[in-house]
Amino acid sequence: MLDVRSPNNSTVRISTVKIAVVHYHLEPGGVTRVIENTFDAFAQLPEQTKFVALSGRPYQGKNIQDVAVVEGLDYITPSQTVDPTRLRENLEKAARTALGTAPDLWHVHNHSLGKNPALPEAIHQLAERGHPLLLHIHDFAEDGRPGNYHALLPVRNRLYPAGSHIRYVALNRRDHHFLTDLSCNHPNPILLPNAIPEPPDAKSPLRTLNLPEHLHLYPVRAVRRKNLGELALLAAAHSDLHFANSLGPTNPEFRPKYERWKAFSAERNLPITFGIGENPDLSFSEVVNASQALVTTSVAEGFGLGFLEPWTFGKNLFGRNIPEVTEDFANLGLELDHLYSRMELPLELLPKQELESRIASALKKLYVDYECTLPESALDMAKNSICHNGKIDFGRLDEPFQEMLVSIVSDSPDLAVEIQTQANLGNLSSRTLKTNAFAVRENFSQNAYAQRLWTVYKELTTTKDDRVENLNGNILLKHFLNPVRMNLLRTD
């Protein structure tokens, strides 16, 4: 039994806590997996909970049993935006229909990302009506997404509500630090790393798979920040291996760049396959099990699932590190020192004036898009961050520059050796594999995740609601909008 506060402040004793989980969609991907894992984890706990997932699109998966499609919740542009009050009413109606009563708690994912300008206002209205809210932040409109940020202009001063009945969740220590600064005198955000479920049983009947030998799999859907050009670079430098990513993009805006990488790689005869997981005759686990190792070249992550999951499959991971994300993992016992933080090539290989002009132009546009004044020293700060000692970090460049360098490396055995040395794709010791697999299972199990989340649920449902204040989102923007974080791969 649990005593909870209703929106009118009366105390109600309930045997089952009812939770409405809200996200724009339940398409395959990171947030959907988090929701699926949450439902799976709570199914193993003795605590009595009843969930419904509210989505803007029908769910095509099998892991979530209770799903309601809510009109107006899907991705939508500012010009097509729906009435926020109507959206809030649709959410409430769908939740009541599925749960039998109003939810005891609303668990909302990425409400402030700017994918639907009506959602933040609808959530703010729920807060004003006294509903306990858990606002789970995976990604930020303030982090290299100026289009999303601009879409939020009408609701920007109501984007981050605060009150004793509202808590924020961060995935990593960096985001937790930023959100703590934002929260000021209100309850601190909660640091809640995602759960890493055990992979499915790999003891399926063996069959002959038509897959390349020495496969190094990058198990991601293609989006720009995943840095597919660096996967092509690795392929150009390792003719004895084969590289592949899993899935093509769902975002139509990235489709032309994705198709260009496919065409370019074919033109250069690189040992790389794009969208290898789209073969309907192959399961994801089969492709993973057939891989020699997994790789990552991503330049930005909300949580960093790709740094943890490979070890549970019994596979080594190679590629690019993101220290601000993986610092937490290292503190928990994962050994990731073999990953590289920069993939450097001689700066002289690129046209210096064109590069500097591109950085300056991108910086100026970024600050204009975020409606901020460009610092006087911004260009020098950005250049010094991208370039060190006559070397440039490949992962900080946009696609045209990346193509130039991949072409040069594919024709230069000496440069290929440099890339091989930096990438360090050799075998790791069995001890490292076992150590990292143990660290993941010990710290990121579904059961541990559900127990931590249940503690938060209990706290929120027993908290007396009070008046709602609005936090100053410019604090987050100041953290993210920094010239030293400049990356041409994350600009328009």
Coordinates of C-alpha atoms in Angstrom, one line a residue:
M1 CA 0.0 0.0 0.0
L2 CA 1.2 3.5 -0.8
D3 CA -0.2 6.9 0.4
V4 CA -0.2 9.3 -2.5
R5 CA -1.2 12.9 -2.9
S6 CA -4.0 13.6 -5.4
P7 CA -4.0 16.9 -7.4
N8 CA -6.4 18.5 -4.9
N9 CA -3.9 17.6 -2.1
S10 CA -6.0 15.0 -0.4
T11 CA -4.3 11.8 0.7
V12 CA -5.3 8.6 -1.1
R13 CA -4.2 5.1 -0.2
I14 CA -3.7 2.9 -3.2
S15 CA -2.5 -0.6 -3.8
T16 CA -1.3 0.0 -7.4
V17 CA 0.6 3.0 -8.6
K18 CA -0.6 4.1 -12.0
I19 CA 1.9 5.7 -14.4
A20 CA 1.5 7.3 -17.8
V21 CA 4.7 7.2 -19.8
V22 CA 4.7 9.8 -22.6
H23 CA 6.9 10.1 -25.7
Y24 CA 6.4 11.4 -29.2
H25 CA 6.6 8.0 -30.8
L26 CA 7.6 4.4 -30.1
E27 CA 9.6 3.8 -33.2
P28 CA 12.8 1.6 -32.8
G29 CA 15.5 3.7 -31.1
G30 CA 17.1 4.8 -27.9
V31 CA 14.1 6.3 -26.0
T32 CA 11.8 3.5 -27.1
R33 CA 14.3 1.0 -25.8
V34 CA 14.4 2.8 -22.5
I35 CA 10.6 2.6 -22.2
E36 CA 10.6 -1.0 -23.2
N37 CA 13.3 -1.9 -20.7
T38 CA 11.5 0.0 -18.0
F39 CA 8.3 -1.9 -18.5
D40 CA 10.2 -5.2 -18.6
A41 CA 12.1 -4.4 -15.4
F42 CA 9.0 -3.4 -13.4
A43 CA 7.4 -6.7 -14.5
Q44 CA 10.0 -8.4 -12.4
L45 CA 9.5 -6.4 -9.2
P46 CA 7.0 -7.2 -6.5
E47 CA 5.8 -3.6 -6.3
Q48 CA 2.4 -3.0 -7.8
T49 CA 2.5 -0.8 -10.8
K50 CA 0.3 -0.3 -13.9
F51 CA 1.8 1.5 -16.9
V52 CA 0.4 2.8 -20.1
A53 CA 2.6 4.2 -22.9
L54 CA 1.2 7.3 -24.6
S55 CA 2.5 7.7 -28.2
G56 CA 1.8 9.9 -31.2
R57 CA 2.2 6.9 -33.5
P58 CA 1.1 3.2 -33.3
Y59 CA 3.6 0.9 -31.7
Q60 CA 4.9 -1.8 -34.0
G61 CA 6.9 -3.7 -31.4
K62 CA 6.0 -6.5 -29.0
N63 CA 7.5 -5.5 -25.7
I64 CA 4.9 -3.0 -24.5
Q65 CA 1.5 -4.3 -23.9
D66 CA -0.5 -1.2 -23.0
V67 CA -0.2 1.6 -25.6
A68 CA -2.5 4.4 -26.5
V69 CA -2.1 6.6 -29.5
V70 CA -2.7 10.3 -28.7
E71 CA -3.7 12.7 -31.4
G72 CA -1.3 15.7 -31.5
L73 CA 1.6 14.0 -29.7
D74 CA 3.7 13.1 -32.7
Y75 CA 6.5 15.2 -34.1
I76 CA 5.1 18.4 -35.6
T77 CA 6.4 21.6 -37.1
P78 CA 5.6 25.0 -35.6
S79 CA 3.5 25.9 -38.6
Q80 CA 1.4 22.8 -38.0
T81 CA 1.3 22.9 -34.2
V82 CA -1.8 21.8 -32.3
D83 CA -3.6 23.5 -29.5
P84 CA -1.7 22.7 -26.3
T85 CA -4.8 22.6 -24.2
R86 CA -6.4 20.1 -26.6
L87 CA -3.2 18.0 -26.4
R88 CA -3.2 18.0 -22.6
E89 CA -6.9 17.0 -22.7
N90 CA -6.1 14.2 -25.1
L91 CA -3.3 12.9 -22.9
E92 CA -5.5 13.0 -19.8
K93 CA -8.3 11.2 -21.6
A94 CA -6.1 8.5 -23.0
A95 CA -4.4 7.9 -19.6
R96 CA -7.8 7.7 -17.8
T97 CA -9.2 5.3 -20.4
A98 CA -6.1 3.0 -20.2
L99 CA -5.6 3.1 -16.4
G100 CA -9.2 3.5 -15.2
T101 CA -8.3 6.7 -13.3
A102 CA -6.0 9.6 -13.7
P103 CA -2.4 8.6 -13.4
D104 CA -0.7 8.9 -10.0
L105 CA 2.4 10.0 -12.0
W106 CA 3.3 11.3 -15.4
H107 CA 6.7 10.1 -16.7
V108 CA 7.5 12.2 -19.7
H109 CA 10.5 11.7 -22.0
N110 CA 12.2 14.6 -23.8
H111 CA 9.3 17.1 -23.4
S112 CA 11.7 20.0 -24.0
L113 CA 13.4 18.8 -27.2
G114 CA 11.4 20.9 -29.6
K115 CA 10.0 18.1 -31.7
N116 CA 6.5 19.2 -30.9
P117 CA 6.0 22.8 -29.7
A118 CA 2.7 22.0 -28.1
L119 CA 4.0 19.4 -25.7
P120 CA 5.9 21.6 -23.3
E121 CA 2.9 23.8 -22.7
A122 CA 0.6 20.8 -22.3
I123 CA 3.1 19.4 -19.7
H124 CA 3.2 22.8 -18.0
Q125 CA -0.6 22.7 -17.7
L126 CA -0.4 19.3 -16.1
A127 CA 2.1 20.8 -13.6
E128 CA -0.2 23.7 -12.8
R129 CA -3.0 21.3 -12.2
G130 CA -0.9 19.6 -9.5
H131 CA 0.0 16.3 -11.3
P132 CA 3.3 14.7 -10.2
L133 CA 5.7 14.9 -13.1
L134 CA 9.0 13.1 -13.8
L135 CA 10.6 14.9 -16.7
H136 CA 13.2 12.5 -18.3
I137 CA 15.7 14.4 -20.4
H138 CA 17.7 12.4 -23.0
D139 CA 18.6 15.2 -25.4
F140 CA 18.6 19.0 -25.3
A141 CA 17.4 21.5 -27.9
E142 CA 20.2 23.7 -26.5
D143 CA 22.8 21.1 -27.6
G144 CA 23.4 21.7 -31.3
R145 CA 19.8 21.7 -32.3
P146 CA 19.0 25.3 -33.1
G147 CA 16.0 24.4 -35.3
N148 CA 14.4 22.6 -32.4
Y149 CA 15.3 25.6 -30.1
H150 CA 13.7 28.1 -32.5
A151 CA 10.5 26.0 -32.6
L152 CA 10.2 26.4 -28.9
L153 CA 10.1 30.2 -29.0
P154 CA 6.4 30.6 -28.0
V155 CA 6.9 28.4 -24.9
R156 CA 10.5 29.0 -24.0
N157 CA 9.7 30.8 -20.8
R158 CA 7.5 27.8 -19.7
L159 CA 9.8 25.1 -20.9
Y160 CA 11.3 24.0 -17.5
P161 CA 8.6 24.1 -14.8
A162 CA 9.7 23.6 -11.2
G163 CA 7.9 22.6 -8.0
S164 CA 8.1 20.0 -5.3
H165 CA 5.9 17.7 -7.4
I166 CA 8.3 17.9 -10.4
R167 CA 11.6 16.2 -10.8
Y168 CA 14.1 16.0 -13.7
V169 CA 16.1 13.0 -14.7
A170 CA 19.6 13.1 -16.3
L171 CA 21.3 10.3 -18.0
N172 CA 25.0 11.2 -17.3
R173 CA 27.0 13.4 -14.9
R174 CA 27.5 16.2 -17.4
D175 CA 23.7 16.6 -17.9
H176 CA 23.1 16.2 -14.2
H177 CA 25.6 19.0 -13.5
F178 CA 23.9 21.3 -16.1
L179 CA 20.4 20.5 -14.8
T180 CA 21.5 21.0 -11.2
D181 CA 22.6 24.5 -12.2
L182 CA 19.3 25.0 -13.9
S183 CA 17.3 23.8 -10.9
C184 CA 18.8 26.4 -8.5
N185 CA 16.8 26.2 -5.2
H186 CA 14.4 23.5 -6.3
P187 CA 14.8 19.7 -5.8
N188 CA 18.0 18.4 -7.5
P189 CA 17.7 16.4 -10.6
I190 CA 18.1 12.6 -10.4
L191 CA 21.1 10.9 -12.1
L192 CA 19.6 7.7 -13.6
P193 CA 21.8 5.9 -16.1
N194 CA 19.8 3.7 -18.5
A195 CA 19.5 0.0 -17.9
I196 CA 21.4 -2.5 -20.1
P197 CA 19.3 -5.7 -20.4
E198 CA 20.8 -9.0 -20.9
P199 CA 21.0 -9.9 -24.6
P200 CA 18.8 -12.6 -26.0
D201 CA 20.1 -16.2 -25.7
A202 CA 22.6 -16.6 -28.5
K203 CA 22.2 -20.4 -28.5
S204 CA 20.0 -20.4 -31.6
P205 CA 20.4 -23.1 -34.3
L206 CA 23.5 -22.3 -36.4
R207 CA 23.0 -21.5 -40.0
T208 CA 25.1 -20.2 -42.8
L209 CA 25.0 -16.4 -43.0
N210 CA 25.9 -14.5 -46.0
L211 CA 28.0 -11.9 -44.1
P212 CA 31.4 -10.5 -44.8
E213 CA 34.4 -11.9 -42.9
H214 CA 36.2 -9.9 -40.2
L215 CA 33.0 -7.8 -39.8
H216 CA 33.3 -4.8 -37.5
L217 CA 29.7 -3.7 -36.8
Y218 CA 28.5 -0.2 -35.9
P219 CA 25.1 -1.1 -34.4
V220 CA 23.3 2.2 -35.0
R221 CA 20.7 3.8 -37.1
A222 CA 22.2 6.5 -39.4
V223 CA 21.9 10.0 -38.0
R224 CA 24.4 12.7 -38.6
R225 CA 26.1 12.8 -35.2
K226 CA 26.9 9.1 -35.6
N227 CA 29.7 10.3 -37.8
L228 CA 29.5 7.7 -40.6
G229 CA 32.3 9.4 -42.5
E230 CA 34.7 8.2 -39.8
L231 CA 33.4 4.6 -40.4
A232 CA 34.4 5.1 -44.0
L233 CA 37.8 6.4 -42.9
L234 CA 38.4 3.3 -40.9
A235 CA 37.4 1.2 -43.9
A236 CA 39.8 3.1 -46.1
A237 CA 42.6 2.4 -43.7
H238 CA 41.8 -1.3 -43.0
S239 CA 41.4 -3.1 -46.3
D240 CA 41.6 -6.5 -44.5
L241 CA 38.5 -5.8 -42.5
H242 CA 34.9 -5.1 -43.3
F243 CA 32.8 -2.4 -41.6
A244 CA 29.0 -1.9 -41.5
N245 CA 26.3 0.1 -39.8
S246 CA 22.9 -1.4 -38.9
L247 CA 20.2 0.8 -40.2
G248 CA 19.5 3.7 -42.6
P249 CA 18.0 7.0 -41.4
T250 CA 14.3 7.6 -40.6
N251 CA 14.9 11.4 -40.8
P252 CA 14.4 12.3 -44.4
E253 CA 16.7 15.3 -44.0
F254 CA 19.7 13.0 -43.4
R255 CA 18.8 10.7 -46.3
P256 CA 20.8 12.6 -49.0
K257 CA 24.0 12.6 -46.9
Y258 CA 23.5 8.9 -46.1
E259 CA 23.0 8.0 -49.8
R260 CA 26.1 10.1 -50.6
W261 CA 28.2 8.1 -48.2
K262 CA 26.9 4.9 -49.8
A263 CA 27.7 6.1 -53.3
F264 CA 31.1 7.6 -52.3
S265 CA 32.2 4.4 -50.5
A266 CA 31.2 2.3 -53.6
E267 CA 33.1 4.7 -55.8
R268 CA 36.3 4.3 -53.7
N269 CA 35.7 0.5 -53.4
L270 CA 35.8 0.7 -49.6
P271 CA 35.1 -2.5 -47.5
I272 CA 31.9 -1.1 -45.9
T273 CA 28.2 -1.9 -46.0
F274 CA 25.5 0.5 -45.0
G275 CA 22.3 -0.7 -43.5
I276 CA 23.4 -4.3 -43.1
G277 CA 20.7 -4.9 -40.5
E278 CA 17.9 -4.1 -43.0
N279 CA 18.2 -7.6 -44.4
P280 CA 14.9 -9.3 -43.4
D281 CA 16.6 -12.7 -43.4
L282 CA 19.0 -11.6 -40.6
S283 CA 18.2 -10.9 -37.0
F284 CA 20.1 -8.3 -35.0
S285 CA 21.6 -10.9 -32.7
E286 CA 22.8 -13.0 -35.7
V287 CA 24.7 -10.0 -37.1
V288 CA 26.2 -9.1 -33.8
N289 CA 27.3 -12.7 -33.1
A290 CA 28.8 -13.0 -36.5
S291 CA 30.9 -9.8 -36.0
Q292 CA 34.5 -9.9 -35.0
A293 CA 34.0 -6.7 -32.9
L294 CA 31.7 -3.7 -32.5
V295 CA 32.8 -0.2 -33.2
T296 CA 31.5 3.4 -32.5
T297 CA 32.4 6.6 -34.2
S298 CA 29.7 8.8 -32.7
V299 CA 30.6 12.4 -31.7
A300 CA 27.7 13.0 -29.4
E301 CA 25.5 10.8 -27.2
G302 CA 22.8 11.5 -24.6
F303 CA 23.7 8.4 -22.6
G304 CA 26.2 6.2 -24.4
L305 CA 24.5 2.8 -24.7
G306 CA 27.0 1.9 -27.5
F307 CA 29.9 2.0 -24.9
L308 CA 28.1 -0.5 -22.6
E309 CA 26.0 -3.0 -24.6
P310 CA 28.8 -4.7 -26.7
W311 CA 30.4 -6.2 -23.6
T312 CA 27.1 -8.0 -22.6
F313 CA 27.2 -9.6 -26.1
G314 CA 30.7 -10.9 -25.4
K315 CA 32.1 -8.5 -28.0
N316 CA 35.0 -6.1 -27.9
L317 CA 34.3 -2.5 -28.7
F318 CA 36.7 -0.2 -30.6
G319 CA 36.5 3.3 -32.0
R320 CA 35.9 6.9 -30.7
N321 CA 35.5 7.8 -27.1
I322 CA 33.3 10.6 -25.7
P323 CA 35.0 11.3 -22.4
E324 CA 32.3 13.6 -21.0
V325 CA 29.8 10.7 -21.4
T326 CA 32.1 7.8 -20.5
E327 CA 33.7 9.3 -17.4
D328 CA 30.9 7.8 -15.4
F329 CA 31.5 4.4 -16.9
A330 CA 35.2 4.5 -16.2
N331 CA 34.5 5.4 -12.6
L332 CA 32.3 2.2 -12.4
G333 CA 35.1 -0.1 -13.5
L334 CA 34.9 -0.1 -17.3
E335 CA 38.2 -0.1 -19.1
L336 CA 37.9 2.1 -22.2
D337 CA 41.4 3.5 -22.5
H338 CA 41.9 1.7 -25.8
L339 CA 39.3 4.0 -27.4
Y340 CA 40.6 7.2 -29.1
S341 CA 39.2 10.7 -28.3
R342 CA 40.6 12.3 -31.5
M343 CA 41.2 10.8 -34.9
E344 CA 44.0 13.1 -36.2
L345 CA 45.3 13.8 -39.7
P346 CA 47.7 16.5 -40.9
L347 CA 46.0 19.9 -41.1
E348 CA 47.9 20.6 -44.3
L349 CA 45.8 18.1 -46.2
L350 CA 42.9 20.5 -46.2
P351 CA 42.6 24.0 -47.7
K352 CA 43.4 26.2 -44.7
Q353 CA 41.4 29.3 -45.8
E354 CA 38.4 27.3 -46.8
L355 CA 38.5 25.4 -43.5
E356 CA 38.8 28.6 -41.4
S357 CA 36.0 30.2 -43.4
R358 CA 33.8 27.3 -42.8
I359 CA 34.4 27.3 -39.1
A360 CA 33.8 31.0 -38.9
S361 CA 30.6 30.8 -40.9
A362 CA 29.3 27.9 -38.9
L363 CA 30.0 29.6 -35.6
K364 CA 28.3 32.8 -36.7
K365 CA 25.3 31.0 -37.9
L366 CA 25.1 28.9 -34.8
Y367 CA 25.1 31.9 -32.5
V368 CA 22.6 33.7 -34.7
D369 CA 20.3 30.7 -34.7
Y370 CA 20.5 30.6 -30.9
E371 CA 19.9 34.4 -30.7
C372 CA 23.2 34.9 -28.8
T373 CA 26.2 37.3 -29.3
L374 CA 29.3 35.6 -30.7
P375 CA 32.2 36.1 -28.3
E376 CA 35.2 38.0 -29.7
S377 CA 37.6 35.1 -29.3
A378 CA 35.1 32.5 -30.5
L379 CA 36.9 31.7 -33.7
D380 CA 40.3 31.2 -32.1
M381 CA 38.7 29.1 -29.3
A382 CA 37.0 26.8 -31.9
K383 CA 40.0 26.5 -34.1
N384 CA 42.3 25.6 -31.2
S385 CA 39.8 23.0 -30.1
I386 CA 39.5 21.4 -33.5
C387 CA 43.2 21.6 -34.4
H388 CA 46.1 20.7 -32.2
N389 CA 49.8 20.9 -33.2
G390 CA 49.2 20.9 -36.9
K391 CA 46.7 18.0 -36.7
I392 CA 42.9 18.2 -37.2
D393 CA 40.3 15.9 -35.6
F394 CA 38.4 14.1 -38.4
G395 CA 35.3 13.8 -36.3
R396 CA 34.9 17.6 -36.0
L397 CA 34.6 18.1 -39.8
D398 CA 31.6 18.1 -42.0
E399 CA 31.0 15.7 -44.8
P400 CA 32.7 17.5 -47.7
F401 CA 36.0 17.8 -45.8
Q402 CA 35.6 14.2 -44.5
E403 CA 35.2 13.0 -48.1
M404 CA 38.4 14.8 -49.1
L405 CA 40.4 13.1 -46.3
V406 CA 39.0 9.6 -46.9
S407 CA 40.0 9.9 -50.5
I408 CA 43.5 10.9 -49.6
V409 CA 43.9 8.2 -47.0
S410 CA 42.6 5.5 -49.4
D411 CA 45.4 6.4 -51.8
S412 CA 48.1 6.7 -49.1
P413 CA 49.5 3.6 -47.4
D414 CA 51.5 5.8 -45.0
L415 CA 48.4 7.7 -43.8
A416 CA 46.5 4.4 -43.6
V417 CA 49.1 3.2 -41.2
E418 CA 48.7 6.3 -39.1
I419 CA 44.9 5.7 -38.9
Q420 CA 45.5 2.0 -38.0
T421 CA 47.8 3.1 -35.1
Q422 CA 45.3 5.6 -33.7
A423 CA 42.3 3.3 -34.1
N424 CA 44.0 0.3 -32.4
L425 CA 41.5 -2.3 -33.6
G426 CA 43.5 -5.2 -32.4
N427 CA 42.1 -7.8 -30.0
L428 CA 41.7 -7.0 -26.3
S429 CA 42.6 -9.4 -23.6
S430 CA 39.9 -11.7 -22.3
R431 CA 40.4 -10.1 -18.9
T432 CA 39.3 -6.7 -20.3
L433 CA 36.2 -8.3 -21.9
K434 CA 35.3 -10.1 -18.7
T435 CA 36.0 -7.0 -16.5
N436 CA 33.8 -4.8 -18.7
A437 CA 31.0 -7.3 -19.0
F438 CA 30.9 -7.7 -15.2
A439 CA 31.0 -3.9 -14.6
V440 CA 28.0 -3.4 -17.0
R441 CA 26.0 -6.2 -15.4
E442 CA 26.8 -5.0 -11.8
N443 CA 25.9 -1.3 -12.4
F444 CA 23.4 -1.2 -15.2
S445 CA 21.1 -4.2 -14.6
Q446 CA 17.4 -3.8 -15.3
N447 CA 16.6 -4.7 -11.7
A448 CA 18.9 -2.0 -10.2
Y449 CA 17.4 0.5 -12.7
A450 CA 13.8 -0.4 -11.7
Q451 CA 14.6 -0.2 -8.0
R452 CA 16.1 3.3 -8.3
L453 CA 13.2 4.4 -10.5
W454 CA 10.7 3.0 -8.0
T455 CA 12.2 5.0 -5.2
V456 CA 11.7 8.2 -7.3
Y457 CA 8.1 7.2 -8.1
K458 CA 7.3 6.7 -4.5
E459 CA 8.9 10.0 -3.5
L460 CA 7.0 12.0 -6.2
T461 CA 3.6 10.4 -5.6
T462 CA 3.8 11.2 -1.9
T463 CA 4.9 14.8 -2.4
K464 CA 2.5 17.7 -1.8
D465 CA 2.3 19.8 -4.9
D466 CA 2.9 23.5 -4.6
R467 CA 2.9 26.5 -7.0
V468 CA 4.8 26.1 -10.2
E469 CA 7.8 28.3 -11.1
N470 CA 9.6 28.5 -14.4
L471 CA 13.4 27.9 -14.5
N472 CA 15.7 30.0 -16.7
G473 CA 16.5 27.8 -19.6
N474 CA 19.3 30.2 -20.7
I475 CA 21.4 28.6 -18.0
L476 CA 21.4 25.4 -20.1
L477 CA 22.2 27.3 -23.3
K478 CA 25.2 28.9 -21.7
H479 CA 26.6 25.4 -20.8
F480 CA 26.1 24.0 -24.3
L481 CA 26.8 27.0 -26.5
N482 CA 30.5 27.1 -26.2
P483 CA 33.0 27.6 -29.1
V484 CA 35.3 24.9 -27.8
R485 CA 32.4 22.4 -28.4
M486 CA 32.2 23.5 -32.0
N487 CA 31.7 20.6 -34.4
L488 CA 31.0 21.2 -38.1
L489 CA 29.3 17.8 -38.2
R490 CA 26.6 19.2 -35.9
T491 CA 25.9 22.4 -37.8
D492 CA 23.6 23.0 -40.8

